[in-house]
XYZ file of C-alpha atoms in Angstrom:
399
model
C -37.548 -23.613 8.122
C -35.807 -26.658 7.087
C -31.751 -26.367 8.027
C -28.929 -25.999 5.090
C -25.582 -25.895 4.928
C -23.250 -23.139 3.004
C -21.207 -24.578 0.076
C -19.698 -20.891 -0.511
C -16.853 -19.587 2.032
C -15.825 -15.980 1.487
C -17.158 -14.437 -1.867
C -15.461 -10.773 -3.016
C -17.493 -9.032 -5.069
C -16.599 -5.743 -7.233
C -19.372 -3.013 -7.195
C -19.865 -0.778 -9.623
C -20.274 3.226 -8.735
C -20.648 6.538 -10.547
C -17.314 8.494 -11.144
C -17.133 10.420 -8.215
C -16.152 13.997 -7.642
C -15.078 16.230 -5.408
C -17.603 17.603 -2.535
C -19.701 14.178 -3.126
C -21.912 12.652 -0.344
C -19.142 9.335 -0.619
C -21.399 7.561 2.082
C -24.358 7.637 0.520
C -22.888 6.696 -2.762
C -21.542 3.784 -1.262
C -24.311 2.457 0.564
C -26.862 2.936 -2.316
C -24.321 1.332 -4.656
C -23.892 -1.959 -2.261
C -27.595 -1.979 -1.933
C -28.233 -1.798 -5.691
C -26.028 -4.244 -6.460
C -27.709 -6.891 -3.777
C -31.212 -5.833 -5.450
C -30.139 -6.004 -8.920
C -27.846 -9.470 -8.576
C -30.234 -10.927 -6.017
C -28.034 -11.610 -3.051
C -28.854 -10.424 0.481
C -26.333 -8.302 3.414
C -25.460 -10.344 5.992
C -23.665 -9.294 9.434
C -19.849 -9.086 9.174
C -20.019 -8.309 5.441
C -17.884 -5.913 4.738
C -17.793 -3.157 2.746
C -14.660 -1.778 1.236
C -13.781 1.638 -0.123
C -10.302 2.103 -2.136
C -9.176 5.373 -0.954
C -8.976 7.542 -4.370
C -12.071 7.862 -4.232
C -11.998 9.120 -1.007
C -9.433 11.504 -1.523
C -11.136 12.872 -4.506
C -14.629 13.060 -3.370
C -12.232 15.144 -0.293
C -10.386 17.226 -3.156
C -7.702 16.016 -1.580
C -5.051 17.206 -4.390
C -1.634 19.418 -4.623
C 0.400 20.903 -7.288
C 3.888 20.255 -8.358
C 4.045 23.930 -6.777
C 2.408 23.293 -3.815
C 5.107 20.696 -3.378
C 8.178 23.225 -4.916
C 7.146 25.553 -1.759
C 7.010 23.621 0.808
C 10.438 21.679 0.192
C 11.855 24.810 -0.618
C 10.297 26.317 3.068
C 11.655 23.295 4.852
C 15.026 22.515 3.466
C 16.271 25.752 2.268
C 16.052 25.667 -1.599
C 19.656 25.194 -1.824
C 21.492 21.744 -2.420
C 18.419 18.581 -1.448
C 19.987 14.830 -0.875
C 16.727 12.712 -2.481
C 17.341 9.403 -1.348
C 15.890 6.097 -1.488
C 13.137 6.729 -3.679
C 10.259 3.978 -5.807
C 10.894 3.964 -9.775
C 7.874 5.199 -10.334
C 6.187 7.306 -12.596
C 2.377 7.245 -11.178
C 3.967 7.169 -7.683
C 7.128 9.030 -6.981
C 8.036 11.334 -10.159
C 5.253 14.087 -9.831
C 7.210 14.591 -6.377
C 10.300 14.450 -7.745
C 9.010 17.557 -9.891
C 7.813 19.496 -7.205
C 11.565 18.741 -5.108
C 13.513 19.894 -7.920
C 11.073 22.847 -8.510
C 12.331 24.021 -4.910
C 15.741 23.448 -4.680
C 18.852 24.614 -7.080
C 20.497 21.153 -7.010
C 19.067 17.845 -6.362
C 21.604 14.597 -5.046
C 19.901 11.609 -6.290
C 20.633 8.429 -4.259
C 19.029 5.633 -6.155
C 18.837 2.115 -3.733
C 20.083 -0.601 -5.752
C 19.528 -3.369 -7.146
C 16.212 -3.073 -6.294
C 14.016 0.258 -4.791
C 12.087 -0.629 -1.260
C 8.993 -2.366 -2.866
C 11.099 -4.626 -5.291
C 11.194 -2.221 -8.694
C 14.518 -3.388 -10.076
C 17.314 -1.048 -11.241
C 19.574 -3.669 -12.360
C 19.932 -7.977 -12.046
C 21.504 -8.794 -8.600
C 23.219 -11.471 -10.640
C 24.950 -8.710 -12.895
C 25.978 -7.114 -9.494
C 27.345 -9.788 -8.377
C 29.395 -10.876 -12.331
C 30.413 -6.758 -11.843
C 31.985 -7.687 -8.531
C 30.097 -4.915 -6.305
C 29.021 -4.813 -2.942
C 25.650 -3.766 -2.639
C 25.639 -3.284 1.203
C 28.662 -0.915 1.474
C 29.756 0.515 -2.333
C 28.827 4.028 -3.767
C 28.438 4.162 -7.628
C 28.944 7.677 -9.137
C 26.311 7.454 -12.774
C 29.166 7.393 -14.858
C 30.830 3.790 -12.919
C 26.936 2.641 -12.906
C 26.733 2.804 -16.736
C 30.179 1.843 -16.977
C 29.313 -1.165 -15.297
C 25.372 -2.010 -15.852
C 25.121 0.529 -19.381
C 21.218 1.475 -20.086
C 18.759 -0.614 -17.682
C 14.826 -0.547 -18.940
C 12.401 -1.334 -16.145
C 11.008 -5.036 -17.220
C 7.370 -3.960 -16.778
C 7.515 -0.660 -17.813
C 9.941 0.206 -20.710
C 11.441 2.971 -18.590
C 15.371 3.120 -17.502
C 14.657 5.392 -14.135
C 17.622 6.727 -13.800
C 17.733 9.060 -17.313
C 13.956 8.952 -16.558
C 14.708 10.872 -12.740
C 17.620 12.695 -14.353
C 16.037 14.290 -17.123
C 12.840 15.514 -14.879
C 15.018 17.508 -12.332
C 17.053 19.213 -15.218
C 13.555 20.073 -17.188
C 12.464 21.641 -13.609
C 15.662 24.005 -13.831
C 17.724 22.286 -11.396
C 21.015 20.690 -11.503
C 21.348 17.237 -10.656
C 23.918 14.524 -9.573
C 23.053 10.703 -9.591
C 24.781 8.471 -6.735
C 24.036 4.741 -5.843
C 24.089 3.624 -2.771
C 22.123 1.707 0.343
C 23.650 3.174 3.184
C 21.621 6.372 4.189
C 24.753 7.985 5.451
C 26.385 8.062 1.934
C 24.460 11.084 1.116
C 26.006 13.025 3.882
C 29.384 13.360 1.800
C 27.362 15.443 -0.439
C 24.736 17.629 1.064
C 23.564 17.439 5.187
C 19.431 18.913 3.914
C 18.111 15.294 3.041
C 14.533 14.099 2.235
C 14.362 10.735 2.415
C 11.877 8.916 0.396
C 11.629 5.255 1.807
C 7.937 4.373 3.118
C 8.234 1.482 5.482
C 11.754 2.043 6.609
C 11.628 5.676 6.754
C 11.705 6.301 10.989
C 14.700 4.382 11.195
C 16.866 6.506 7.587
C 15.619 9.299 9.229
C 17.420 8.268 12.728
C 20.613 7.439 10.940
C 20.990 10.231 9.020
C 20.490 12.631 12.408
C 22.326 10.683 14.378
C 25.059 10.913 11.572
C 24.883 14.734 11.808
C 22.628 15.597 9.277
C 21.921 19.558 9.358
C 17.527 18.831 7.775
C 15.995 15.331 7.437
C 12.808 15.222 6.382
C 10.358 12.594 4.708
C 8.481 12.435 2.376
C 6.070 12.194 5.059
C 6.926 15.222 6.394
C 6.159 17.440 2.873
C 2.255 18.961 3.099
C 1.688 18.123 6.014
C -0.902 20.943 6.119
C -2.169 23.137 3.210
C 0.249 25.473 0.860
C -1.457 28.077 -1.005
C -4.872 26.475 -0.185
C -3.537 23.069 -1.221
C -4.679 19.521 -0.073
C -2.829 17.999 2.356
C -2.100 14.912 4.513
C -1.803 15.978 8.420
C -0.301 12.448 9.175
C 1.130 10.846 5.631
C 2.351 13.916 3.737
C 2.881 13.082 0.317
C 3.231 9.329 1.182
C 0.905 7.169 -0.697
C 0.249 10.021 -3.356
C -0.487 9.149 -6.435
C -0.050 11.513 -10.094
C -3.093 13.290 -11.154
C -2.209 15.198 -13.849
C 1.331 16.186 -14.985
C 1.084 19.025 -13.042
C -0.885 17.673 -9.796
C -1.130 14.931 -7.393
C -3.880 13.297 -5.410
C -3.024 12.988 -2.080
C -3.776 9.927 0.394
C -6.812 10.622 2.145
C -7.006 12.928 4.895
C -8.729 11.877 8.242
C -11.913 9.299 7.057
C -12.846 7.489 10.116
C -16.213 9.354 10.664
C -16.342 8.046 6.830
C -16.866 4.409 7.167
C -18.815 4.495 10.585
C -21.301 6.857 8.322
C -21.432 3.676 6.029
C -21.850 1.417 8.202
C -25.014 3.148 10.366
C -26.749 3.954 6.800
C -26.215 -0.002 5.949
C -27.676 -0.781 9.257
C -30.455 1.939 9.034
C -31.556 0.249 5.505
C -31.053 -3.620 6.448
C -30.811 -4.152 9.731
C -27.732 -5.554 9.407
C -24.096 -4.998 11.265
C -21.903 -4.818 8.361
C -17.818 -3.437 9.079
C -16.437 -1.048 6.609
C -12.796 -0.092 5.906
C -10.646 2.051 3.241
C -7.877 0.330 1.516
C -5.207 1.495 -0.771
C -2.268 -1.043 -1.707
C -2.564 -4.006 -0.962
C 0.283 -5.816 0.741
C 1.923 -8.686 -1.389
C 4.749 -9.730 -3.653
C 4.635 -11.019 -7.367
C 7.252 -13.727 -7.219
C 7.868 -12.928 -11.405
C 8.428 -9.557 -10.939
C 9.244 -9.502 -7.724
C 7.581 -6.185 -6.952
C 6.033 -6.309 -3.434
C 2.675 -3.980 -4.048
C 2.488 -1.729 -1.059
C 3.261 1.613 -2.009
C 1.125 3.168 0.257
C 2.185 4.067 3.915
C -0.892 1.326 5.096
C -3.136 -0.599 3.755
C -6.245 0.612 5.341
C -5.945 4.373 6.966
C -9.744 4.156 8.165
C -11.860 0.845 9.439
C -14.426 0.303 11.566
C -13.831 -1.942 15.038
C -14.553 -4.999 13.581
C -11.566 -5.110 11.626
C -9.407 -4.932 14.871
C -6.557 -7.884 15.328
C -5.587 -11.199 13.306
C -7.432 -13.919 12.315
C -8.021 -16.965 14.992
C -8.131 -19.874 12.802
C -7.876 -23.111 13.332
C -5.908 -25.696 10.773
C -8.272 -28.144 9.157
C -5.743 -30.457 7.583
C -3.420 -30.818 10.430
C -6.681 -31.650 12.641
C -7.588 -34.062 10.118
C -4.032 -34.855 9.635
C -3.619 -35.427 13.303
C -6.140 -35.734 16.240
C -8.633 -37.210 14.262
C -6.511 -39.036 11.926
C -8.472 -42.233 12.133
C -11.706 -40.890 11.534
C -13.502 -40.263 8.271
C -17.142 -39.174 6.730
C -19.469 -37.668 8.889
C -17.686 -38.340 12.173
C -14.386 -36.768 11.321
C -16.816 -33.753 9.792
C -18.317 -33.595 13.444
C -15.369 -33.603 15.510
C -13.419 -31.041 13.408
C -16.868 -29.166 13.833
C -16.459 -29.528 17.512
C -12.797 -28.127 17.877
C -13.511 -24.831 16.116
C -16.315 -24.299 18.117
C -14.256 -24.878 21.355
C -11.463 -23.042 19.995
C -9.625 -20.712 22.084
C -10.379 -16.740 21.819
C -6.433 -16.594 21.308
C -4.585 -19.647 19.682
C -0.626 -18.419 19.266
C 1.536 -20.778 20.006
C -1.269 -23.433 19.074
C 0.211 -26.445 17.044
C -3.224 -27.316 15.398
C -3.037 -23.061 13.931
C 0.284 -23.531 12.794
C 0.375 -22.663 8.830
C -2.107 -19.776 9.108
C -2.098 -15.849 8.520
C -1.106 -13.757 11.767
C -1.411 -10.334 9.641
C -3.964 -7.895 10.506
C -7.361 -8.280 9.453
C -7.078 -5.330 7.496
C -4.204 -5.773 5.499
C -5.342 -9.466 4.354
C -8.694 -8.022 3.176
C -7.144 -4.806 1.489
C -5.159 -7.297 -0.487
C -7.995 -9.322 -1.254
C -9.849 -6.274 -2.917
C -7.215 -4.749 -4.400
C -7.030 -7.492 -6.072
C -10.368 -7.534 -6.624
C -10.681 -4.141 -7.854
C -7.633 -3.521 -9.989
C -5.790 -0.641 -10.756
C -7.537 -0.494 -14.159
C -11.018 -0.181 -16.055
C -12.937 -1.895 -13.855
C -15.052 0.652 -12.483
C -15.549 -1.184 -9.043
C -14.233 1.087 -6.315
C -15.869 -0.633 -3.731
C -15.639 -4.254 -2.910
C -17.803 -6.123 -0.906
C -16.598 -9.227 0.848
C -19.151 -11.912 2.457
C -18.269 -14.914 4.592
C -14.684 -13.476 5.718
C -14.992 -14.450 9.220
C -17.314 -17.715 8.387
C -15.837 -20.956 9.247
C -16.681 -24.986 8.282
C -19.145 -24.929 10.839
C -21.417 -22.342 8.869
């Protein structure tokens, strides 16, 4: 056979399943759908593809789902059902106010603490330059509602059409509880109005949670901490809780998916069964980047990929072709500057940090880069591609 070069790199491709339910055979689904699609679009599996699996479907084909009661009794088990501090929490509505629901449901007053100007992942409450105009320290000055509206008056999310704090407000009163609206990024804040806190921060949660004991706090809890097994035959998430939940229903939530490992190693053997072929597999839920517009960082979810097979281990080890060409071979050209480029990747190191000629490239987990990439790939939308699979990932110019 005569020898060819590539002239495609990585390719992400968006594969179309059935709606799945819950108790479905997910692997096979999967796997017959990838195959399928190679038969039907007339492209073959190659080692190292790899086959991705956003996780609603996994949680749903795992029933993996809770009520806003579910949530009511739990909250109400852990933190008393009196006065709840809520603090820190996403604006929301497909994320955080289903929760929010099921809080107020089990307490008799709920202390909002809204982060501002901006929640964690980048939602914005109000303009950091009207902060500034209004004279207000972010970093150390508690707003009561009414010197928020005096200040900033009615703020609609840009995106959305929603101002979250009537939004937040309104739900905990409809759920029978009274409610008091505070602003403030200090965790400790809350303290000066209840010590039973949940604190609803994803990626900075361990450390709020170690102020606010440290502080004195009587209950701290997470949101990771809320069904973290089953209440009243319930779904659950032993590891997440309610973190990286998304709404169901108005009444229900899907959960993040519970353990899936044995999951995508099922994949992976029924790809190799069928083609011979040693494909890696992974679930992925948010992916993990920030629109510079809006300036809403996507990840949501406690991690991008809760389940992946041990392929996916580590950070890329790439080499940088323009400062190569840029550099060492700077006074070469054509086909010997294509050779000797050629050469240093295949004599690259198994571990290149602190490597001027990497400089300029990723150092984020495998996973995380390639959750982003089919997230994006997938949507949030109408797409009907729940499964993404991405070929030539770990090629380089010498393929």
């Amino acid at each position: 056979m005569a020898n060819y070069e590539r002239r495609v790199g990585t390719v992400s491709r968006g594969i179309r399943c059935p709606i799945i339910r819950e108790g479905d055979d997910l692997a096979s689904i999967v796997s017959d759908s990838v195959l399928e699609a190679a038969k039907y679009e007339g492209f073959e599996i190659r080692d190292r593809d790899v086959i991705s699996v956003t996780e609603s479907i996994v949680a749903r084909a795992q029933g993996n789902y809770a009520s806003v009661d579910d949530i009511a009794a739990d909250v109400k088990q852990k933190l008393g059902g009196e006065t709840v501090g809520v603090i820190f929490p996403i604006l929301s509505r497909n994320r955080f106010a289903i929760c929010l629901r099921g809080i107020a449901k089990g307490a008799k007053k709920v202390v909002l603490m809204l982060s501002y100007p901006s929640d964690e992942v980048g939602n914005e409450l109000v303009d950091l330059y009207d902060v500034d105009k209004a004279g207000v320290n972010p970093y150390s000055d508690v707003l009561s509602l009414e010197r928020y509206r005096e200040l900033f008056g009615s703020v609609k999310h840009e995106f959305t059409g929603v101002d979250y704090v009537e939004y937040y407000g309104e739900l905990i009163r409809e759920c029978g509880a009274e409610v008091e609206i505070i602003f403030a990024n200090q965790a400790k804040a809350i303290l000066d109005y209840t010590d039973c806190i949940i604190t609803c921060d994803i990626h900075t949660r361990e450390r709020t949670k170690r102020i606010l004991k440290e502080a004195g706090a009587k209950i701290v809890c997470g949101l990771d901490d809320i069904l973290t097994a089953p209440v009243n035959g319930s779904g659950c998430n032993e590891k997440y809780g309610l973190l990286g939940s998304n709404k169901s229903t108005e009444d229900k939530i899907k959960l993040f998916p519970r353990e899936c490992q044995d999951l995508v190693l099922d994949i992976q053997k029924k790809i190799l069964d069928a083609t011979g072929k040693h494909v890696e597999v992974m679930v992925y839920g948010d992916g993990a980047f920030k629109d510079p517009k809006g300036k809403i960082w996507e990840l949501a979810d406690p991690v991008v990929s809760p389940a992946f097979t041990d392929g996916l281990i580590g950070t890329p080890n790439e080499l940088k072709l323009k400062y190569l060409a840029d550099n060492d071979f700077k006074d070469l050209s054509g086909e010997e500057l294509k050779n000797a480029i050629s050469e240093s990747i295949r004599a690259k190191q198994d571990n290149l940090v602190g490597n001027m000629a990497s400089q300029g490239t990723t150092p984020r987990q495998l996973t995380d880069l390639i959750g982003s990439l089919c997230d994006l790939t997938s949507g949030s939308g109408d797409k009907g591609t729940p499964v993404v699979l991405v070929q030539g990932y770990f090629d380089n110019y010498t393929n």
